[in-house]
XYZ file of C-alpha atoms in Angstrom:
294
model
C -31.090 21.158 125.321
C -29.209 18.447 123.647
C -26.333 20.691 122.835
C -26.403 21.367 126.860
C -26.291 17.683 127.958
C -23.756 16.720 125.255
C -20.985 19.453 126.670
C -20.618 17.914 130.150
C -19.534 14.718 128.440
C -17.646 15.887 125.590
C -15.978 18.176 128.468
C -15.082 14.955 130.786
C -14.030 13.077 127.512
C -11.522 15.640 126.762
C -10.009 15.011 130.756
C -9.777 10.946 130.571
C -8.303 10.865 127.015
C -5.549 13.699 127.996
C -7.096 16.130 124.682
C -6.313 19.328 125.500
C -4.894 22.794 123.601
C -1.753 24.122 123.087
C -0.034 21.450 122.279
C 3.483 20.848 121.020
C 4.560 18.076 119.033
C 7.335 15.969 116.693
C 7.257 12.994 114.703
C 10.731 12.210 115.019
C 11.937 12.673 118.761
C 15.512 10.514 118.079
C 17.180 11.689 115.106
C 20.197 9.896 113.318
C 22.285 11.238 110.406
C 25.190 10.309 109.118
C 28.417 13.324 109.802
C 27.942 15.815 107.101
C 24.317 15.019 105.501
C 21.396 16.863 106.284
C 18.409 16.680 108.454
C 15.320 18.051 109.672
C 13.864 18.272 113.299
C 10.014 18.472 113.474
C 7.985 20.849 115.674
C 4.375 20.918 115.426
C 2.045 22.849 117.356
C -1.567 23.157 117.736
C -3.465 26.680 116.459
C -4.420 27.663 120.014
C -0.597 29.282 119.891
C -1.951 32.205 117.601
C -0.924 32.890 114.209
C 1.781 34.662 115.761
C 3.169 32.582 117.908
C 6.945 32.469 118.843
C 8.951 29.745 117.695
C 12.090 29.197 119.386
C 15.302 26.122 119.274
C 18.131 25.668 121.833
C 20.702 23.470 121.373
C 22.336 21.694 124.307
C 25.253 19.983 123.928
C 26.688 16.038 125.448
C 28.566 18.322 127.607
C 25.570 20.705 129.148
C 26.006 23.330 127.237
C 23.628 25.244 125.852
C 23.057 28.107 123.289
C 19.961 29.304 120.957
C 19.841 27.871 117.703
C 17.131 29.999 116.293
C 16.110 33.414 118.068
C 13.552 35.897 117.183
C 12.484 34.152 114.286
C 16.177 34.078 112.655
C 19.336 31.565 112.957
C 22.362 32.457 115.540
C 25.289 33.590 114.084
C 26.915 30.017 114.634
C 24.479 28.453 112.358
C 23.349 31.108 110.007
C 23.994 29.686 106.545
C 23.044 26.193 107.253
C 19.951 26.393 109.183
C 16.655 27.571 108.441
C 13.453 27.662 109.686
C 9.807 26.796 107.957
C 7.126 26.245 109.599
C 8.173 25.762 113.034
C 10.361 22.813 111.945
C 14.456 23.026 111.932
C 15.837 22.439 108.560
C 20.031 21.556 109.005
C 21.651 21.589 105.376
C 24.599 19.776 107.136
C 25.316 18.452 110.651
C 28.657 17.682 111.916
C 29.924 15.482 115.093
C 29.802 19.222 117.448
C 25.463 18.925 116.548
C 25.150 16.131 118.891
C 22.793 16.790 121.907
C 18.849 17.348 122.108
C 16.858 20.062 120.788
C 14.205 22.304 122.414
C 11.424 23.559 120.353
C 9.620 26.231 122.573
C 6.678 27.471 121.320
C 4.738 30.437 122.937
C 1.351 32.566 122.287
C -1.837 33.698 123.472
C -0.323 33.213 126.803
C 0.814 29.636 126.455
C 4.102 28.312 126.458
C 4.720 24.629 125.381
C 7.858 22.686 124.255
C 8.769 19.295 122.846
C 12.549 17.675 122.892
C 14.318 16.282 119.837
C 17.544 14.255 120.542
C 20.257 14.243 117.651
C 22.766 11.743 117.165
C 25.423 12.380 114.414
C 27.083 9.102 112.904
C 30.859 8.903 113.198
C 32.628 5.594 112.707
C 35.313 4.920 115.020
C 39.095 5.973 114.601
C 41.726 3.681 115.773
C 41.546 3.700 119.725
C 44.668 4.442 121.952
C 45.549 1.703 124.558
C 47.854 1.215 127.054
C 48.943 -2.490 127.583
C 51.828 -2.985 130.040
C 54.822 -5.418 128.575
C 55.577 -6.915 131.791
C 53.390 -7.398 135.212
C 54.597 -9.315 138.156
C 52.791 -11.927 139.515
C 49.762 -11.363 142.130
C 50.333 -7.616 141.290
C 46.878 -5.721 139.214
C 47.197 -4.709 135.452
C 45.187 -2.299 134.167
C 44.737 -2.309 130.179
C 42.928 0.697 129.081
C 41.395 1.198 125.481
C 39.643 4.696 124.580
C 37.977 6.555 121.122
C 37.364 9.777 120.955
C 36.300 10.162 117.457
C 33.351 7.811 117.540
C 29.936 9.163 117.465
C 27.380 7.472 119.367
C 30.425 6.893 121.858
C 31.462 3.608 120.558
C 31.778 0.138 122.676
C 35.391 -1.892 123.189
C 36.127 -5.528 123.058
C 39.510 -7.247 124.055
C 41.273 -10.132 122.066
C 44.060 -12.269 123.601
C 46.180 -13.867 121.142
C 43.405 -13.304 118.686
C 40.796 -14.947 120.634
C 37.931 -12.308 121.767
C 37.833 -12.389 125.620
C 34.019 -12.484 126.862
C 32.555 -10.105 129.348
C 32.266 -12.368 131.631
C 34.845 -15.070 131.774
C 32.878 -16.893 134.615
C 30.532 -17.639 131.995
C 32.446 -19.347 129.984
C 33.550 -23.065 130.240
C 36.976 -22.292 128.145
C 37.666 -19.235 130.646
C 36.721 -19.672 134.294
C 40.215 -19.746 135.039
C 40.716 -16.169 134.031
C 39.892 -13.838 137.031
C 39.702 -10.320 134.443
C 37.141 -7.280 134.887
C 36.129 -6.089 131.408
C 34.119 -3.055 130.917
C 32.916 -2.863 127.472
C 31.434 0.632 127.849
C 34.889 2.478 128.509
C 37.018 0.052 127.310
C 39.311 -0.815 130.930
C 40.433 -4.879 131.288
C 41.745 -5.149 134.472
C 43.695 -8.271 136.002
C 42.966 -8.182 139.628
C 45.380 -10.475 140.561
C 48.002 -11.185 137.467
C 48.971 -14.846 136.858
C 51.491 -16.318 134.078
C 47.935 -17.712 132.429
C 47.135 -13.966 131.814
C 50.483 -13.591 130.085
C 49.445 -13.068 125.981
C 49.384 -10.311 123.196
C 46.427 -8.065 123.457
C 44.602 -5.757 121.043
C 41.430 -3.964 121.707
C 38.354 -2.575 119.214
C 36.396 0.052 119.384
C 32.817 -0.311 117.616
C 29.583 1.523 116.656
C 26.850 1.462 113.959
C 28.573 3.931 112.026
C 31.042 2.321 110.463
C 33.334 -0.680 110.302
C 35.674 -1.222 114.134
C 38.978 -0.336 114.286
C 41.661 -1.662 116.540
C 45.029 -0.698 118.421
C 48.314 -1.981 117.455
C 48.923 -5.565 119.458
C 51.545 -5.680 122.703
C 52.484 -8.931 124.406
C 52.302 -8.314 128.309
C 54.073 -10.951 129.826
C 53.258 -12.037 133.809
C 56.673 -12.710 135.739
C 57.666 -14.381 139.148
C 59.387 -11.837 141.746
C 63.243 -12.359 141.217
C 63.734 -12.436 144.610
C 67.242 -13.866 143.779
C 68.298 -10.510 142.020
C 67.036 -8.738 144.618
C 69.145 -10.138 147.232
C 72.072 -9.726 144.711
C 71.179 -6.250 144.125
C 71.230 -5.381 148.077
C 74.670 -7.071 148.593
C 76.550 -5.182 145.792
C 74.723 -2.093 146.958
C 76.400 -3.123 150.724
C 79.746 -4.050 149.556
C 80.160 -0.540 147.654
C 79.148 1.084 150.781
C 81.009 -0.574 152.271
C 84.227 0.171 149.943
C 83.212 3.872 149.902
C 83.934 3.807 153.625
C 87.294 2.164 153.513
C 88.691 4.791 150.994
C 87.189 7.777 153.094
C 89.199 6.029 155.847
C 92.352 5.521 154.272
C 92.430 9.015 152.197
C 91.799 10.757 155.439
C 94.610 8.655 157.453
C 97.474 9.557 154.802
C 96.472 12.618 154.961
C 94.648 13.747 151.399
C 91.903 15.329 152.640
C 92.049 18.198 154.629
C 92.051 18.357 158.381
C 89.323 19.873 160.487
C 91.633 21.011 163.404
C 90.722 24.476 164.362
C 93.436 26.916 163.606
C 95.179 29.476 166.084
C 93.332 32.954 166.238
C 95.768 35.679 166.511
C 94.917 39.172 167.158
C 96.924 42.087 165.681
C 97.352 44.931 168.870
C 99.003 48.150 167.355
C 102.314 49.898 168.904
C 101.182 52.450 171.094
C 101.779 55.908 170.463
C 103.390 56.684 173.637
C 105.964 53.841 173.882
C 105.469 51.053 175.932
C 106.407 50.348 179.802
C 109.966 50.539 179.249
C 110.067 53.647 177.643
C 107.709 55.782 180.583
C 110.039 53.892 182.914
C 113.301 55.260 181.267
C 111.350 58.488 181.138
C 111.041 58.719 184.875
C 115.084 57.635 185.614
C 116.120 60.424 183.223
C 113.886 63.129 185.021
C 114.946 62.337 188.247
C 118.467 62.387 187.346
C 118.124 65.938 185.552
C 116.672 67.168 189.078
């Protein structure tokens, strides 16, 4: 009878705690390893699953991509030779920057299916980013600096200098800069001058940085900010006029003496052949001569 009362309870205690079978779980569900090291991914699973039961890994890549990692008990062939499986738990013997993503563990059995998620993040340092700084920007006009990695694994972070002072996020902010009107992202590396003024004018550099390894930085370019030369503008319109204009006069004067030639439409003349009977005269002389003979 006591046995009888106590499964009711034990029953509702296994509902409010959340205890329950067939269960699948890790002990390390954000994995970080350095490019080239190994590393192991942990799947554990409860015995309600069998002694049989079907362990499974897919990969899936930063891009979406995904692809099994271990299938019917055995490594793909894209990882055969450097994975293996014991236990349930995923055994790498080296992991490069392509390994990044999150790995499934699927376990089924007994008519169960459960699964638990390990995310894998492979530790590149940065390489030297490529930016694009423009040498000269006129005034009130935008200027976009750009700064980008590629190489850097997580994706690494960007920071701007202006001759060698680091610009802050937010100039606003800042006592020393809330005369600067910039945008800086520092997630994809963009500094953007809205509205360009000779203040902005400077040599810029940017860094890329991550946990990894030490930052590395692009090679510095002074962008200068310039008034409109209206001046050279209006220079550059007159010259463009007076050659026009010169152009002209020689078209004029070749075509008066007479170099170039004329458009006049010439004569059409039409070729009529001799007939074969004479002409007028002839059938006139013709009729004299027969009246005569007569």
């Amino acid at each position: 009878m006591l046995v009888i009362g106590l499964l009711p309870l034990a029953l509702f205690l296994c509902a409010a705690t959340g205890v329950r079978g067939f269960t699948v779980t890790t002990s390390n569900a954000d994995v970080r390893v350095k490019e080239n090291d190994g590393a192991d991914l942990k799947c554990t699973y409860s015995g309600d699953f069998g002694s049989n039961a079907r362990v499974e890994w897919k990969f899936k890549d930063l891009k979406g991509s995904q692809s099994y990692v271990i299938f019917d008990g055995k490594p793909t062939t894209p990882y055969a030779g450097r994975v293996t499986l014991y236990d349930g738990n995923l055994r790498f013997t080296k992991m490069t920057r392509v390994d990044n993503g999150v790995y499934d563990c699927e376990v089924s059995g007994n008519g169960h299916f459960g699964e638990v998620r390990v995310k894998v993040t492979v530790e590149v340092p940065p390489s030297a980013p490529l930016c694009r700084i423009p040498t000269s920007v006129t005034t009130g006009k935008t200027a976009m600096l750009t700064c980008h990695d590629s190489v850097g694994s997580p994706p690494p972070k960007y920071r701007w200098y202006k001759d060698t002072t680091l610009l802050p996020p937010d100039p606003h902010k800042i006592a020393g800069f809330k005369n600067y009107t910039y945008k800086l992202n520092p997630e994809n590396g963009n500094l953007e001058f809205v509205r360009a003024a000779k203040i902005d004018s400077g040599s810029f550099f940017c860094e890329a940085f991550n946990d990894a390894g030490p930052p590395q930085r692009c090679k510095t370019v002074k962008m200068e900010v310039r008034d409109l030369n209206t001046g050279g503008i209006v220079a550059g319109v007159l010259v463009f006029l007076l050659l026009l204009a010169l152009l002209a006069l020689g078209i004029w004067y070749a075509h008066k003496k007479g170099y170039l030639p004329s458009n006049k439409p010439k004569p059409n003349v039409v070729y009529q052949p001799p007939s074969l009977y004479g002409g007028e005269d002839e059938d006139r002389d013709f009729k004299q001569k027969s009246s005569f003979v007569v």
